[in-house]
Short mmCIF file of C-alpha atoms and ligand atoms in Angstrom, two decimals:
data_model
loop_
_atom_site.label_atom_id
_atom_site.label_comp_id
_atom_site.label_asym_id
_atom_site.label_seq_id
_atom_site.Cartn_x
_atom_site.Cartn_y
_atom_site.Cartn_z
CA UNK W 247 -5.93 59.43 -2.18
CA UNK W 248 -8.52 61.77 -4.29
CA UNK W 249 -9.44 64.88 -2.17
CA UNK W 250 -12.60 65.40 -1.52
CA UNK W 251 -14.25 69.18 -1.94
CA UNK W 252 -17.70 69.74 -0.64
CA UNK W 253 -19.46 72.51 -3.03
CA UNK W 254 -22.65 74.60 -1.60
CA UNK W 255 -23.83 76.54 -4.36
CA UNK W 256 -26.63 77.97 -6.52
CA UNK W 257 -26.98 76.58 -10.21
CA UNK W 258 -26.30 78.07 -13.25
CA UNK W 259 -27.63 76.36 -15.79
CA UNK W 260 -25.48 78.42 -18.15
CA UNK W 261 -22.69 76.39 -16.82
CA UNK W 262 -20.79 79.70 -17.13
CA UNK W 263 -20.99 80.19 -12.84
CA UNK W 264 -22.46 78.76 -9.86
CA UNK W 265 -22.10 75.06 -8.88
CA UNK W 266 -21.77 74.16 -12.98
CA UNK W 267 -18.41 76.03 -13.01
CA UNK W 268 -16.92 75.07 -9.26
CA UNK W 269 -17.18 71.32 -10.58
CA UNK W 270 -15.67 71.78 -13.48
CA UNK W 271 -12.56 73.62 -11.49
CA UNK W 272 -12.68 70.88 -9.48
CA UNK W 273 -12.85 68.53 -12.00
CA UNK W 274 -9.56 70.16 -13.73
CA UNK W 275 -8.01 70.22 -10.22
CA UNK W 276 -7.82 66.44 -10.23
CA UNK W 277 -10.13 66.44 -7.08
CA UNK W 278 -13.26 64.95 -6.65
CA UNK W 279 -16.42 67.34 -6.11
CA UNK W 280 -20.08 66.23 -4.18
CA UNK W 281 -22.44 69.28 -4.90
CA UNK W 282 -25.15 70.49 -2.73
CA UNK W 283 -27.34 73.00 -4.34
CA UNK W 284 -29.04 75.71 -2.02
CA UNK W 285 -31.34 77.35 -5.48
CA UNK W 286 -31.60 77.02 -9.16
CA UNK W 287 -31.40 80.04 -11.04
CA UNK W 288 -32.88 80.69 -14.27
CA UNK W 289 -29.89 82.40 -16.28
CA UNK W 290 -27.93 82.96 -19.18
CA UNK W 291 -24.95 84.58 -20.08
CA UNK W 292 -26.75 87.89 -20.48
CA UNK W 293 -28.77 87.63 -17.17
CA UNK W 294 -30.83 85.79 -14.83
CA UNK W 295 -34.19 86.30 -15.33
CA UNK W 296 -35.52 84.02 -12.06
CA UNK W 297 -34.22 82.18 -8.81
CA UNK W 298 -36.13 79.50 -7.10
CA UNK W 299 -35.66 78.30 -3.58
CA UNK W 300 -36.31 75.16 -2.68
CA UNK W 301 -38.23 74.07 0.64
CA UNK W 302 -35.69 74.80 3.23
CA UNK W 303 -36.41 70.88 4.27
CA UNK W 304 -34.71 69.52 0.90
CA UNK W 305 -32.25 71.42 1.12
CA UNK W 306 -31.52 69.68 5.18
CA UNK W 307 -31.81 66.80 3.79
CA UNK W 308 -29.39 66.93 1.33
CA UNK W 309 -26.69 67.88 4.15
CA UNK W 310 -27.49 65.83 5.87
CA UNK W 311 -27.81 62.87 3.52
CA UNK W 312 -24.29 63.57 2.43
CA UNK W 313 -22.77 64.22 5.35
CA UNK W 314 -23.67 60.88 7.19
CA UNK W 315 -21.54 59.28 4.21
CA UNK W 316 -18.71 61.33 3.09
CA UNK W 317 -15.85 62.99 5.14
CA UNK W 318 -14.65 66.36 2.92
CA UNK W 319 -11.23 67.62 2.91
CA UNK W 320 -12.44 71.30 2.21
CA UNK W 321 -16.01 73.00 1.87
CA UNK W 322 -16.21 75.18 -0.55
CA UNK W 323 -19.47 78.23 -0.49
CA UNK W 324 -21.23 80.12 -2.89
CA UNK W 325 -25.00 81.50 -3.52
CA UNK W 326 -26.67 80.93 -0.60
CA UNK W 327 -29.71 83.24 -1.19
CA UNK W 328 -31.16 83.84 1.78
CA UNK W 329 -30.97 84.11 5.84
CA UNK W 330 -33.05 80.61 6.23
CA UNK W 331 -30.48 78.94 3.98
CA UNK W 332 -27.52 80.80 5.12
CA UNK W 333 -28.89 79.37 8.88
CA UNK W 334 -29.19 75.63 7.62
CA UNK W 335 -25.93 75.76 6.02
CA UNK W 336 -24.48 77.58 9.17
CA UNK W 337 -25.97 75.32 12.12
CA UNK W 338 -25.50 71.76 10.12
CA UNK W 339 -22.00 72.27 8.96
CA UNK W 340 -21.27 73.35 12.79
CA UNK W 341 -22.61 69.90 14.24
CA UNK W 342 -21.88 68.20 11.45
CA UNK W 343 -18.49 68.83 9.68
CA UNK W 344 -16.67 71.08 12.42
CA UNK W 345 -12.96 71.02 11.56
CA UNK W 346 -13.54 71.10 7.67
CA UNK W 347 -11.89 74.27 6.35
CA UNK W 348 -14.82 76.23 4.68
CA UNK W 349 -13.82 78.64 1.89
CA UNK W 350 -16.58 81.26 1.63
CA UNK W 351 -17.54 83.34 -1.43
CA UNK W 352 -19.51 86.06 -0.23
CA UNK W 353 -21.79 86.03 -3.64
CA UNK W 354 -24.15 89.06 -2.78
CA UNK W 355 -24.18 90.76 -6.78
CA UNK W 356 -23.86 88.86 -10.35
CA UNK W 357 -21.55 90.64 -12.99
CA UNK W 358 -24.98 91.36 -14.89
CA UNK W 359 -26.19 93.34 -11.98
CA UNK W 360 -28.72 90.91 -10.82
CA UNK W 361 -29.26 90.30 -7.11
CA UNK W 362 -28.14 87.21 -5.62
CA UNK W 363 -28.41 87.75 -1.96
CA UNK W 364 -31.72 89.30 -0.53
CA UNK W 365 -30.42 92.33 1.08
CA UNK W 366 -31.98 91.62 4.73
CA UNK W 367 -29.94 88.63 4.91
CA UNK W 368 -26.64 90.46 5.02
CA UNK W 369 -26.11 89.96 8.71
CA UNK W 370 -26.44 86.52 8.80
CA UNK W 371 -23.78 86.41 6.42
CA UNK W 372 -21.85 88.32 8.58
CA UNK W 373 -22.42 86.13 10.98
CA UNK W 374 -21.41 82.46 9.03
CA UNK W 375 -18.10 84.66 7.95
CA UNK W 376 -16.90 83.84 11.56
CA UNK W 377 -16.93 79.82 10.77
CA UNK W 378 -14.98 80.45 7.87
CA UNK W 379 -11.19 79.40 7.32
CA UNK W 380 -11.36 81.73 3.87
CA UNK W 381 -13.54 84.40 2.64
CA UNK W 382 -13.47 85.68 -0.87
CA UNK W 383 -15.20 89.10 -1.15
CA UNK W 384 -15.11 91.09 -4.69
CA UNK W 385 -14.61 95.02 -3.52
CA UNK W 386 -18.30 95.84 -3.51
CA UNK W 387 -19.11 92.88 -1.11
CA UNK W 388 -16.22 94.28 1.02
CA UNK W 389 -17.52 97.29 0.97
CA UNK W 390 -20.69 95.56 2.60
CA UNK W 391 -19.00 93.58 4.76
CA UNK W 392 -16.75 95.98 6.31
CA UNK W 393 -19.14 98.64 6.19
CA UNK W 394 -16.55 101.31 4.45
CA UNK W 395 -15.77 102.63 1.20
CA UNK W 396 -13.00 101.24 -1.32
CA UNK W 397 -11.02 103.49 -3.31
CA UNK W 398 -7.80 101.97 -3.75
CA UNK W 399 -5.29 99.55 -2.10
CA UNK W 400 -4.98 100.50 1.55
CA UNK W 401 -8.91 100.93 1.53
CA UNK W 402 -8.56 97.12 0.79
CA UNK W 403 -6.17 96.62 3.58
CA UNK W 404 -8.50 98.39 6.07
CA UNK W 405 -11.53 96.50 4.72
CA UNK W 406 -9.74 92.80 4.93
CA UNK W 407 -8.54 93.48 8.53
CA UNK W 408 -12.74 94.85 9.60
CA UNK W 409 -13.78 91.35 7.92
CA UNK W 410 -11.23 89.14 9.47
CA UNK W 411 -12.60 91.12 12.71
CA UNK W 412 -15.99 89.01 12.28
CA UNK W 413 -14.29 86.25 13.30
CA UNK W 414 -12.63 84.25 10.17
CA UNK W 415 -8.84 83.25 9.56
CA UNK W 416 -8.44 84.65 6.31
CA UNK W 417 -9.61 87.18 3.95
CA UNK W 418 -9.12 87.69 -0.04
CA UNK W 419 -10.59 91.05 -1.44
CA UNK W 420 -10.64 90.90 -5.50
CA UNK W 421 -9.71 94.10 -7.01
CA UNK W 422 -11.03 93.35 -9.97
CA UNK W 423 -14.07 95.70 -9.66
CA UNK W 424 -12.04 98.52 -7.98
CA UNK W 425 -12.00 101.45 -10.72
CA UNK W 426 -8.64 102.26 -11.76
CA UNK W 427 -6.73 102.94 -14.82
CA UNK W 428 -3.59 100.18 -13.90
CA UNK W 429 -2.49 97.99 -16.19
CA UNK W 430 -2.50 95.32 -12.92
CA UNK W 431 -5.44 94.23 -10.89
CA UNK W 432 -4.64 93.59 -7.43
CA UNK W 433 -5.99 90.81 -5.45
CA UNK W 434 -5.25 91.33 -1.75
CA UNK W 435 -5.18 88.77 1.01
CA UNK W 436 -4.79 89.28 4.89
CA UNK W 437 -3.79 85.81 6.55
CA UNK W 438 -1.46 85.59 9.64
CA UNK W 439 -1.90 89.07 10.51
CA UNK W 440 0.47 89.62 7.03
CA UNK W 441 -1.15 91.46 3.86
CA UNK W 442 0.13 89.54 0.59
CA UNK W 443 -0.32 91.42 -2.46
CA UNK W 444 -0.92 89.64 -5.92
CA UNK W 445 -1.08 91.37 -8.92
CA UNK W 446 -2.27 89.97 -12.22
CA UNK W 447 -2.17 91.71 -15.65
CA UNK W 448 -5.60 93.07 -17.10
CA UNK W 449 -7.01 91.40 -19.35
CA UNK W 450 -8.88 93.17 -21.77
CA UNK W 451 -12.10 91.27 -21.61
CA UNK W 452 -15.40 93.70 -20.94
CA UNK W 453 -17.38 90.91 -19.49
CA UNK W 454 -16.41 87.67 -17.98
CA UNK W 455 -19.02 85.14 -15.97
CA UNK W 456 -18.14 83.14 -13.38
CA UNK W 457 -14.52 84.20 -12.30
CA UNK W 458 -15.18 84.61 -8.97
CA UNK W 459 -16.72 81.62 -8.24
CA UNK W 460 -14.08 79.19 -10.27
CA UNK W 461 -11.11 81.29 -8.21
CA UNK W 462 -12.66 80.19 -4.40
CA UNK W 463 -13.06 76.68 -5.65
CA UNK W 464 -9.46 76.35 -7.23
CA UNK W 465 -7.93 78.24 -3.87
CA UNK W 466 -10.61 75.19 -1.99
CA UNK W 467 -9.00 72.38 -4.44
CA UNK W 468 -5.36 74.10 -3.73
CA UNK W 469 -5.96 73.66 0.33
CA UNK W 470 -7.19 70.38 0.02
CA UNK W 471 -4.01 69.49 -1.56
CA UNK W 472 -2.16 70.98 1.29
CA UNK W 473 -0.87 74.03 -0.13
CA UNK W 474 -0.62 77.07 2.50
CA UNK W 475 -3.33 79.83 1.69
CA UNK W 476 -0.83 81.73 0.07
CA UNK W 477 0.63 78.87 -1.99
CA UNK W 478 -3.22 78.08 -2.87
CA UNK W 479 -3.83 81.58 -4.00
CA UNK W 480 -1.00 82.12 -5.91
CA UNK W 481 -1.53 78.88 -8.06
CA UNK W 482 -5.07 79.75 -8.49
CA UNK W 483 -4.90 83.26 -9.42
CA UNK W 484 -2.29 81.99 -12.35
CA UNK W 485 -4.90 78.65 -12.87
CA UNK W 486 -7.78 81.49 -13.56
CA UNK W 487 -5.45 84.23 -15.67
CA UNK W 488 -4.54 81.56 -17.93
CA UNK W 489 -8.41 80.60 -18.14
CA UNK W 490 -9.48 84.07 -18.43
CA UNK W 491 -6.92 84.30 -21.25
CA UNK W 492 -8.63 81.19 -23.33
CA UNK W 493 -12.38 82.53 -22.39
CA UNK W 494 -14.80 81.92 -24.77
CA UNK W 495 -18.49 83.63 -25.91
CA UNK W 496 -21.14 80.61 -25.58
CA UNK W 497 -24.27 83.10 -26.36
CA UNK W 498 -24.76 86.46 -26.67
CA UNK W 499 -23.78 87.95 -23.57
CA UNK W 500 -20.33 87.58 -20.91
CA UNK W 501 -17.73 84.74 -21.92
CA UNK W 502 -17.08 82.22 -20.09
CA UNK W 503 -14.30 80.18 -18.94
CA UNK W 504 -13.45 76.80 -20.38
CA UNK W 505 -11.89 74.45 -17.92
CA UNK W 506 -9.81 72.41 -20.22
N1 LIG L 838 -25.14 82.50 -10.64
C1 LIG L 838 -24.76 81.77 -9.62
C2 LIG L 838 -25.57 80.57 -9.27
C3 LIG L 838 -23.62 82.14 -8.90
O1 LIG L 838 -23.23 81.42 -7.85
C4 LIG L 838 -22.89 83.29 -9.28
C5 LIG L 838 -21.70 83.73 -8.59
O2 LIG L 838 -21.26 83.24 -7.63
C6 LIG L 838 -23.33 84.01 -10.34
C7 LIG L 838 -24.45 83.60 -11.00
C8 LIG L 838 -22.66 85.25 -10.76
O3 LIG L 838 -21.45 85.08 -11.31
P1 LIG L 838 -20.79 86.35 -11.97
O4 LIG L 838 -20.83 87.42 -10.93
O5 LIG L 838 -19.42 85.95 -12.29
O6 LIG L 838 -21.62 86.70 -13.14
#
């Protein structure tokens, strides 16, 4: 049988991130995606130049809607915007889809600097990181989230081990944005009290879109498949190289991966 993901998201309409990109991941998974969209952005692959919210009320009623209908094997988290949404999303998935694994990608900052999380809602995030089975923080939302500095690897350690400390089973910190001269980026996860190191080769691409959010949805396709976190992670970190690797420019500004 087809798995099932549920994907919360924000929209892209560049298709290059967002809820555009975690269906096409799912899409090349082989799984079947529903999407729920918390905002619409208005973006490009240069920058997003608006974000628009819809009435808290829609956005209940699409949970809801969906949820009355369709069991999920995994639910999988992006953009969420704000502390009212991050609240709905929160309290309905509790009474609503309790023992669904929920991967969570802490989106807080887009690669283009713009802000996707108002600041004041950060402890509300905080808070929803407890419900998850997965979180998926780049360094700088680690940083945030663990409330420390990251310089290097066993800052990473330190930071994963604060976060799982809010309450969820596992945590992934990206390296990708940690400054170093290595030839290797490494993406560290903490699960089962056990740090697993993965280390992928840099590729040298300035500016990629949308990275982060097709890697949480492939690890979300991977667990709904049955694969162990680490399985999941390892398949999807060699799933996104190889994408990364056969990016393409669409406009004038990041490139973007091409699902197939
Ligand atoms: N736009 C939306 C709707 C997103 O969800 C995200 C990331 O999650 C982004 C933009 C930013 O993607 P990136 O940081 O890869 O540019």
């Amino acid at each position: 049988m087809v798995k099932k993901i549920l994907i919360i998201a924000g929209s892209d309409p560049s298709g290059g991130a967002g809820i555009q990109t975690d269906i096409k991941t799912a899409t090349a998974h082989h799984t079947y995606s529903a999407a729920v969209i918390t905002c619409l952005t208005a973006q490009n692959t240069q920058k997003v130049t608006a974000i628009y919210n819809p009435p808290i009320a829609f956005l209940q009623n699409q949970l809801d809607t969906l949820l009355s209908d369709i069991a999920f094997d995994v639910i999988k988290i992006g953009m969420l915007g704000n502390a009212q949404v991050i609240d709905c999303v929160s309290k309905t998935l509790k009474k609503k889809a309790k023992n669904v694994p929920i991967i969570l990608d802490t989106v807080m900052v887009a690669t283009s600097g713009d802000c996707l999380l108002d600041s004041t809602a950060i402890k509300d995030l905080k808070k929803f990181v407890a419900q998850s089975f997965l979180v998926t923080p780049n360094v700088d939302e680690a940083q945030i989230l663990a409330d420390m500095q990251i310089f290097n690897v066993s800052d990473m350690k330190k930071a994963a081990f604060k976060i799982k400390q809010l309450g969820c089973e596992n945590v992934l910190i990206k390296g990708g944005h940690l400054k170093s001269n290595h030839s290797h980026i490494t993406n560290l996860l903490l699960c089962d009290n056990k740090y697993v190191m993965i280390k992928n080769r840099k590729i040298n691409i300035d500016n990629i879109h949308g990275t982060g959010c097709a890697l949480a949805s492939a690890i979300a396709c991977n667990i709904a498949n049955n694969d162990d976190v680490i399985l999941a992670l390892r398949k999807a970190n060699r799933y996104i190289s190889d994408r990364i690797k056969k990016s393409i420019m669409v406009g004038k500004g990041s490139h973007v991966l091409q699902h197939c």
